[in-house]
């Protein structure tokens, strides 16, 4: 199999190594707007460097992996669809709902495949939590707590391009909320704080955010995020039901110290970042994509999942700005899409 990789930044370079090692990938063609970086990555993994995305599409590839700057995602998805090529794309498809919807419609018209990079769906902890919820071992869920806390802020130049903390960071938690519980979000009430570094205020963003979400079965959810968690990278989900409780992301590297005399001590090696915490999940999602391209596996994360997660993020932004509860259906109606699936596919895919 011949795979094209567009984008060789931090995550793109990681993907290049994974694809180059994959037994089903016989050739890898990589490109980046920074040609020197693409050439360096290609040399390090034994791939071929191309001068442009157009050259990759013309190189006889069987599929493409899109890890470029977010602003290029939608157009590259459209190009792949028109070329009849299966595509894997890092989230998000676009930073706004119209752009996301346009790209999804291009894929639908072409009848092509788009797998979205929500890597947490391939994490062992989240998969175990999903299985527990679906098996009913927790009983009726009443409370869910989700959190994503980065150890340090990103570069200032990244913030205006990121889409903001809800779209860039909490969107993963929103996807996991739907995927693990099998429920949809009806309403959100969100707030945020920009009391940290000045660059967040300059970008019109917040460094810390919190949202209260109500699911369609009445389950209450809190979702929080921050860019300033100096203790380390901390991603967790707690699900509490009438019969039991389970936690994702609690292990000997979770950057939490108990204040109790008999509680666990601080971890010796807290998680430093997302690639370390979710490295195995990133590898698993690309392995799944290769099998999707081969026709050996149904698409495990259709691109339409990005629409539903982004709807929630958009609702949170509106709620924060206007200081009011916001229904997901309101945002979907404005954007011209739907807030819920047709009845026959009403639950998130496996």
Short mmCIF file of C-alpha atoms in Angstrom, two decimals:
data_model
loop_
_atom_site.label_atom_id
_atom_site.label_comp_id
_atom_site.label_asym_id
_atom_site.label_seq_id
_atom_site.Cartn_x
_atom_site.Cartn_y
_atom_site.Cartn_z
CA UNK A 1 0.00 0.00 0.00
CA UNK A 2 1.21 3.49 -0.88
CA UNK A 3 0.22 6.25 1.57
CA UNK A 4 0.55 10.02 1.23
CA UNK A 5 1.15 12.13 4.35
CA UNK A 6 0.47 15.86 4.21
CA UNK A 7 2.02 17.77 7.11
CA UNK A 8 5.18 16.91 9.03
CA UNK A 9 4.85 18.95 12.20
CA UNK A 10 4.86 17.30 15.61
CA UNK A 11 1.91 14.98 15.05
CA UNK A 12 2.68 14.53 11.35
CA UNK A 13 6.22 13.41 12.16
CA UNK A 14 4.84 10.92 14.68
CA UNK A 15 2.38 9.60 12.06
CA UNK A 16 5.25 9.27 9.56
CA UNK A 17 7.10 6.94 11.91
CA UNK A 18 4.00 4.86 12.58
CA UNK A 19 3.14 4.51 8.90
CA UNK A 20 6.71 3.73 7.88
CA UNK A 21 6.78 0.85 10.39
CA UNK A 22 3.41 -0.56 9.40
CA UNK A 23 3.74 -3.92 7.62
CA UNK A 24 0.94 -3.08 5.17
CA UNK A 25 2.51 0.21 4.06
CA UNK A 26 5.05 -0.43 1.34
CA UNK A 27 5.73 3.20 0.43
CA UNK A 28 5.20 6.56 2.09
CA UNK A 29 5.21 9.96 0.37
CA UNK A 30 5.35 13.01 2.63
CA UNK A 31 5.07 16.76 2.09
CA UNK A 32 4.87 19.97 4.06
CA UNK A 33 4.81 23.68 3.30
CA UNK A 34 8.21 23.60 5.02
CA UNK A 35 10.05 21.54 2.41
CA UNK A 36 13.19 21.20 4.48
CA UNK A 37 11.21 19.73 7.37
CA UNK A 38 9.45 17.30 5.05
CA UNK A 39 12.77 16.20 3.58
CA UNK A 40 14.22 15.68 7.05
CA UNK A 41 11.25 13.57 8.18
CA UNK A 42 11.28 11.58 4.94
CA UNK A 43 14.97 10.83 5.36
CA UNK A 44 14.48 9.74 8.99
CA UNK A 45 11.79 7.15 8.16
CA UNK A 46 12.83 6.07 4.67
CA UNK A 47 9.99 7.88 2.87
CA UNK A 48 9.90 9.98 -0.28
CA UNK A 49 9.54 13.75 0.03
CA UNK A 50 7.21 15.60 -2.34
CA UNK A 51 7.21 19.33 -3.04
CA UNK A 52 3.46 19.85 -2.61
CA UNK A 53 0.15 18.28 -1.72
CA UNK A 54 -0.69 18.23 -5.43
CA UNK A 55 2.41 16.13 -6.03
CA UNK A 56 1.31 13.70 -3.33
CA UNK A 57 -2.13 13.32 -4.93
CA UNK A 58 -0.43 12.65 -8.26
CA UNK A 59 1.99 10.09 -6.86
CA UNK A 60 -0.31 7.08 -7.22
CA UNK A 61 -1.13 6.87 -3.52
CA UNK A 62 -3.89 4.59 -2.24
CA UNK A 63 -4.89 6.92 0.60
CA UNK A 64 -3.85 10.14 2.32
CA UNK A 65 -3.23 11.14 5.92
CA UNK A 66 -3.85 14.84 6.57
CA UNK A 67 -1.84 16.37 9.42
CA UNK A 68 -1.35 19.83 7.97
CA UNK A 69 -2.28 23.20 9.45
CA UNK A 70 -5.96 23.29 10.39
CA UNK A 71 -6.71 25.99 7.82
CA UNK A 72 -5.88 23.52 5.02
CA UNK A 73 -7.88 20.53 6.29
CA UNK A 74 -11.20 21.17 4.56
CA UNK A 75 -9.65 21.84 1.16
CA UNK A 76 -7.42 18.76 1.37
CA UNK A 77 -10.39 16.61 2.40
CA UNK A 78 -12.23 17.89 -0.67
CA UNK A 79 -9.26 17.11 -2.91
CA UNK A 80 -9.03 13.59 -1.54
CA UNK A 81 -12.76 13.07 -2.03
CA UNK A 82 -12.66 14.27 -5.63
CA UNK A 83 -9.69 11.97 -6.27
CA UNK A 84 -11.61 9.04 -4.81
CA UNK A 85 -8.99 8.51 -2.11
CA UNK A 86 -9.74 7.40 1.46
CA UNK A 87 -8.53 10.09 3.85
CA UNK A 88 -7.57 10.22 7.50
CA UNK A 89 -7.63 13.74 8.92
CA UNK A 90 -6.55 15.12 12.26
CA UNK A 91 -9.25 17.09 14.02
CA UNK A 92 -10.73 19.52 13.32
CA UNK A 93 -12.11 19.37 9.81
CA UNK A 94 -12.49 23.15 10.03
CA UNK A 95 -12.69 25.75 12.78
CA UNK A 96 -16.29 26.63 11.94
CA UNK A 97 -19.48 24.73 11.26
CA UNK A 98 -20.05 25.90 7.65
CA UNK A 99 -16.54 24.81 6.66
CA UNK A 100 -17.02 21.47 8.37
CA UNK A 101 -20.38 20.90 6.71
CA UNK A 102 -19.00 21.81 3.27
CA UNK A 103 -16.15 19.29 3.56
CA UNK A 104 -18.49 16.56 4.78
CA UNK A 105 -20.83 17.18 1.87
CA UNK A 106 -17.90 16.86 -0.55
CA UNK A 107 -17.10 13.46 0.95
CA UNK A 108 -20.75 12.43 0.77
CA UNK A 109 -21.07 13.47 -2.88
CA UNK A 110 -17.95 11.52 -3.81
CA UNK A 111 -18.95 8.48 -1.78
CA UNK A 112 -15.44 8.38 -0.35
CA UNK A 113 -14.10 7.55 3.12
CA UNK A 114 -13.08 10.07 5.77
CA UNK A 115 -11.76 8.86 9.12
CA UNK A 116 -11.43 11.58 11.74
CA UNK A 117 -8.54 11.62 14.22
CA UNK A 118 -10.28 11.38 17.57
CA UNK A 119 -7.53 9.19 19.00
CA UNK A 120 -9.11 8.77 22.44
CA UNK A 121 -11.55 6.29 20.88
CA UNK A 122 -8.56 3.94 20.66
CA UNK A 123 -7.31 4.43 24.22
CA UNK A 124 -7.61 1.36 26.45
CA UNK A 125 -9.12 3.28 29.37
CA UNK A 126 -11.84 4.99 27.37
CA UNK A 127 -12.67 1.74 25.60
CA UNK A 128 -13.02 -0.04 28.95
CA UNK A 129 -15.27 2.74 30.25
CA UNK A 130 -17.46 2.53 27.17
CA UNK A 131 -17.78 -1.23 27.58
CA UNK A 132 -18.74 -0.81 31.24
CA UNK A 133 -21.42 1.76 30.44
CA UNK A 134 -22.84 -0.26 27.55
CA UNK A 135 -22.88 -3.44 29.67
CA UNK A 136 -24.89 -1.64 32.34
CA UNK A 137 -22.39 -2.44 35.10
CA UNK A 138 -22.53 1.13 36.41
CA UNK A 139 -26.31 1.23 36.40
CA UNK A 140 -28.05 4.45 35.42
CA UNK A 141 -25.47 7.17 34.94
CA UNK A 142 -26.18 10.31 36.92
CA UNK A 143 -22.87 12.20 36.80
CA UNK A 144 -19.94 12.44 34.40
CA UNK A 145 -16.83 14.56 34.93
CA UNK A 146 -14.42 15.13 32.04
CA UNK A 147 -11.21 17.12 32.09
CA UNK A 148 -8.24 17.98 29.89
CA UNK A 149 -5.37 19.92 31.44
CA UNK A 150 -2.25 20.86 29.51
CA UNK A 151 0.98 21.34 31.47
CA UNK A 152 1.89 24.61 29.73
CA UNK A 153 0.34 27.04 27.24
CA UNK A 154 1.06 26.62 23.53
CA UNK A 155 3.05 29.26 21.62
CA UNK A 156 1.29 32.62 21.44
CA UNK A 157 1.17 32.44 17.63
CA UNK A 158 -0.87 29.24 17.82
CA UNK A 159 -3.76 30.66 19.84
CA UNK A 160 -5.45 32.79 17.12
CA UNK A 161 -5.30 29.74 14.80
CA UNK A 162 -6.53 27.17 17.31
CA UNK A 163 -10.23 28.02 17.38
CA UNK A 164 -10.16 28.52 21.13
CA UNK A 165 -10.07 26.22 24.14
CA UNK A 166 -13.49 24.63 23.52
CA UNK A 167 -12.88 23.82 19.84
CA UNK A 168 -9.21 22.89 20.13
CA UNK A 169 -9.05 21.11 23.47
CA UNK A 170 -12.42 20.24 25.00
CA UNK A 171 -13.72 18.98 21.66
CA UNK A 172 -11.96 15.68 22.49
CA UNK A 173 -13.89 15.46 25.75
CA UNK A 174 -17.14 16.23 23.93
CA UNK A 175 -16.46 13.42 21.47
CA UNK A 176 -15.64 11.03 24.30
CA UNK A 177 -18.78 12.01 26.16
CA UNK A 178 -20.92 10.96 23.20
CA UNK A 179 -18.87 7.88 22.36
CA UNK A 180 -18.58 6.48 25.88
CA UNK A 181 -22.15 7.14 27.03
CA UNK A 182 -23.97 6.65 23.73
CA UNK A 183 -26.02 9.77 24.49
CA UNK A 184 -26.32 13.20 22.86
CA UNK A 185 -25.90 16.60 24.52
CA UNK A 186 -29.07 18.69 24.66
CA UNK A 187 -27.90 21.85 26.40
CA UNK A 188 -24.75 23.55 27.70
CA UNK A 189 -23.89 26.36 30.06
CA UNK A 190 -20.26 27.44 29.85
CA UNK A 191 -17.85 29.96 31.24
CA UNK A 192 -14.14 30.68 31.04
CA UNK A 193 -11.31 32.64 32.58
CA UNK A 194 -8.52 34.59 30.88
CA UNK A 195 -6.76 35.47 34.13
CA UNK A 196 -3.56 33.71 33.04
CA UNK A 197 -0.95 34.90 30.53
CA UNK A 198 -1.73 38.04 28.55
CA UNK A 199 -1.55 36.20 25.22
CA UNK A 200 -4.93 34.57 25.88
CA UNK A 201 -6.63 37.95 26.27
CA UNK A 202 -4.86 39.21 23.16
CA UNK A 203 -6.20 36.24 21.19
CA UNK A 204 -9.74 36.59 22.60
CA UNK A 205 -9.38 33.15 24.15
CA UNK A 206 -9.49 31.75 27.69
CA UNK A 207 -6.82 29.72 29.46
CA UNK A 208 -9.31 27.87 31.68
CA UNK A 209 -12.87 26.79 30.90
CA UNK A 210 -15.77 24.93 32.47
CA UNK A 211 -19.08 23.73 31.09
CA UNK A 212 -22.16 22.08 32.51
CA UNK A 213 -23.82 19.82 29.94
CA UNK A 214 -27.16 18.04 30.10
CA UNK A 215 -27.49 14.80 28.13
CA UNK A 216 -30.66 13.67 26.42
CA UNK A 217 -31.41 11.23 29.25
CA UNK A 218 -30.89 13.82 31.98
CA UNK A 219 -27.35 12.83 32.95
CA UNK A 220 -25.36 15.82 34.19
CA UNK A 221 -21.82 16.41 32.96
CA UNK A 222 -19.06 18.81 33.90
CA UNK A 223 -16.24 19.37 31.42
CA UNK A 224 -13.22 21.45 32.38
CA UNK A 225 -9.96 22.37 30.69
CA UNK A 226 -6.91 24.53 31.28
CA UNK A 227 -3.68 25.37 29.49
CA UNK A 228 -1.84 26.02 32.76
CA UNK A 229 -1.61 22.75 34.71
CA UNK A 230 2.01 22.85 35.86
CA UNK A 231 1.79 19.45 37.55
CA UNK A 232 1.67 17.70 34.17
CA UNK A 233 -0.65 16.52 31.40
CA UNK A 234 -3.90 15.34 32.97
CA UNK A 235 -6.78 13.85 31.00
CA UNK A 236 -9.50 12.01 32.91
CA UNK A 237 -13.14 11.01 32.75
CA UNK A 238 -15.16 9.92 35.78
CA UNK A 239 -18.47 8.17 35.27
CA UNK A 240 -20.74 7.65 38.26
CA UNK A 241 -23.85 5.50 38.20
CA UNK A 242 -26.33 4.06 40.66
CA UNK A 243 -24.37 0.77 40.81
CA UNK A 244 -20.76 1.80 40.40
CA UNK A 245 -18.14 4.33 39.39
CA UNK A 246 -15.23 4.16 36.97
CA UNK A 247 -12.36 6.53 36.15
CA UNK A 248 -10.37 6.85 32.93
CA UNK A 249 -6.85 8.27 33.13
CA UNK A 250 -6.05 7.39 36.73
CA UNK A 251 -2.71 5.59 36.93
CA UNK A 252 0.77 5.92 38.41
CA UNK A 253 1.58 8.83 36.05
CA UNK A 254 -1.52 10.94 36.69
CA UNK A 255 -0.21 14.31 37.94
CA UNK A 256 -2.31 14.38 41.11
CA UNK A 257 -1.11 14.27 44.72
CA UNK A 258 -3.43 13.20 47.50
CA UNK A 259 -3.74 15.47 50.53
CA UNK A 260 -4.79 12.52 52.66
CA UNK A 261 -2.23 10.98 55.06
CA UNK A 262 -2.81 7.52 53.60
CA UNK A 263 -3.30 8.66 50.02
CA UNK A 264 -0.93 7.95 47.10
CA UNK A 265 2.18 10.09 46.72
CA UNK A 266 2.95 12.32 43.77
CA UNK A 267 3.90 10.38 40.62
CA UNK A 268 7.61 10.00 39.94
CA UNK A 269 7.11 10.57 36.22
CA UNK A 270 3.90 12.50 35.44
CA UNK A 271 2.64 12.55 31.86
CA UNK A 272 4.45 15.41 30.05
CA UNK A 273 2.15 15.71 27.04
CA UNK A 274 -0.44 14.22 24.71
CA UNK A 275 1.92 12.17 22.54
CA UNK A 276 3.27 10.32 25.56
CA UNK A 277 -0.15 9.80 27.13
CA UNK A 278 -1.91 8.72 23.94
CA UNK A 279 0.95 7.32 21.87
CA UNK A 280 -0.54 3.82 21.71
CA UNK A 281 -3.94 5.25 20.75
CA UNK A 282 -2.42 7.27 17.90
CA UNK A 283 -0.78 4.13 16.56
CA UNK A 284 -4.00 2.14 16.88
CA UNK A 285 -6.07 4.70 14.97
CA UNK A 286 -3.66 4.66 12.03
CA UNK A 287 -3.60 0.87 12.04
CA UNK A 288 -7.39 1.02 11.88
CA UNK A 289 -7.20 3.43 8.93
CA UNK A 290 -4.90 1.08 7.02
CA UNK A 291 -7.42 -1.71 7.58
CA UNK A 292 -10.25 0.58 6.46
CA UNK A 293 -8.34 1.29 3.23
CA UNK A 294 -7.86 -2.46 2.72
CA UNK A 295 -11.58 -3.02 3.21
CA UNK A 296 -10.95 -5.13 6.30
CA UNK A 297 -12.64 -2.81 8.82
CA UNK A 298 -15.65 -0.46 8.82
CA UNK A 299 -14.77 3.18 9.41
CA UNK A 300 -14.38 3.47 13.24
CA UNK A 301 -14.66 7.26 13.35
CA UNK A 302 -16.56 8.73 10.43
CA UNK A 303 -15.84 12.37 9.68
CA UNK A 304 -19.39 13.25 10.67
CA UNK A 305 -18.39 12.71 14.30
CA UNK A 306 -16.48 16.00 14.04
CA UNK A 307 -19.75 17.80 13.29
CA UNK A 308 -21.45 16.67 16.48
CA UNK A 309 -18.45 17.42 18.70
CA UNK A 310 -17.99 20.85 17.11
CA UNK A 311 -21.68 21.66 17.64
CA UNK A 312 -21.12 21.24 21.37
CA UNK A 313 -17.96 23.36 21.29
CA UNK A 314 -19.77 26.10 19.36
CA UNK A 315 -22.63 26.05 21.84
CA UNK A 316 -20.12 26.46 24.67
CA UNK A 317 -18.56 29.48 22.95
CA UNK A 318 -21.96 31.12 22.51
CA UNK A 319 -22.88 30.34 26.11
CA UNK A 320 -19.63 31.82 27.43
CA UNK A 321 -19.98 34.94 25.32
CA UNK A 322 -23.67 35.54 25.99
CA UNK A 323 -23.77 34.15 29.54
CA UNK A 324 -26.79 31.91 29.01
CA UNK A 325 -27.75 28.26 28.53
CA UNK A 326 -27.60 27.21 24.88
CA UNK A 327 -29.39 24.28 23.26
CA UNK A 328 -27.43 22.28 20.69
CA UNK A 329 -30.42 22.34 18.35
CA UNK A 330 -30.20 26.15 18.25
CA UNK A 331 -26.62 26.05 16.97
CA UNK A 332 -27.34 23.31 14.44
CA UNK A 333 -30.30 25.24 13.03
CA UNK A 334 -28.19 28.36 12.52
CA UNK A 335 -25.46 26.34 10.82
CA UNK A 336 -27.87 24.56 8.50
CA UNK A 337 -27.17 21.04 9.72
CA UNK A 338 -28.64 18.63 12.21
CA UNK A 339 -28.12 18.25 15.93
CA UNK A 340 -29.01 14.56 16.06
CA UNK A 341 -28.74 11.57 13.81
CA UNK A 342 -31.64 9.86 12.10
CA UNK A 343 -33.28 7.36 14.42
CA UNK A 344 -31.67 4.34 12.81
CA UNK A 345 -28.14 5.66 13.53
CA UNK A 346 -28.82 7.71 16.61
CA UNK A 347 -25.89 6.50 18.66
CA UNK A 348 -22.16 7.17 18.15
CA UNK A 349 -20.35 4.55 16.09
CA UNK A 350 -18.01 1.99 17.61
#
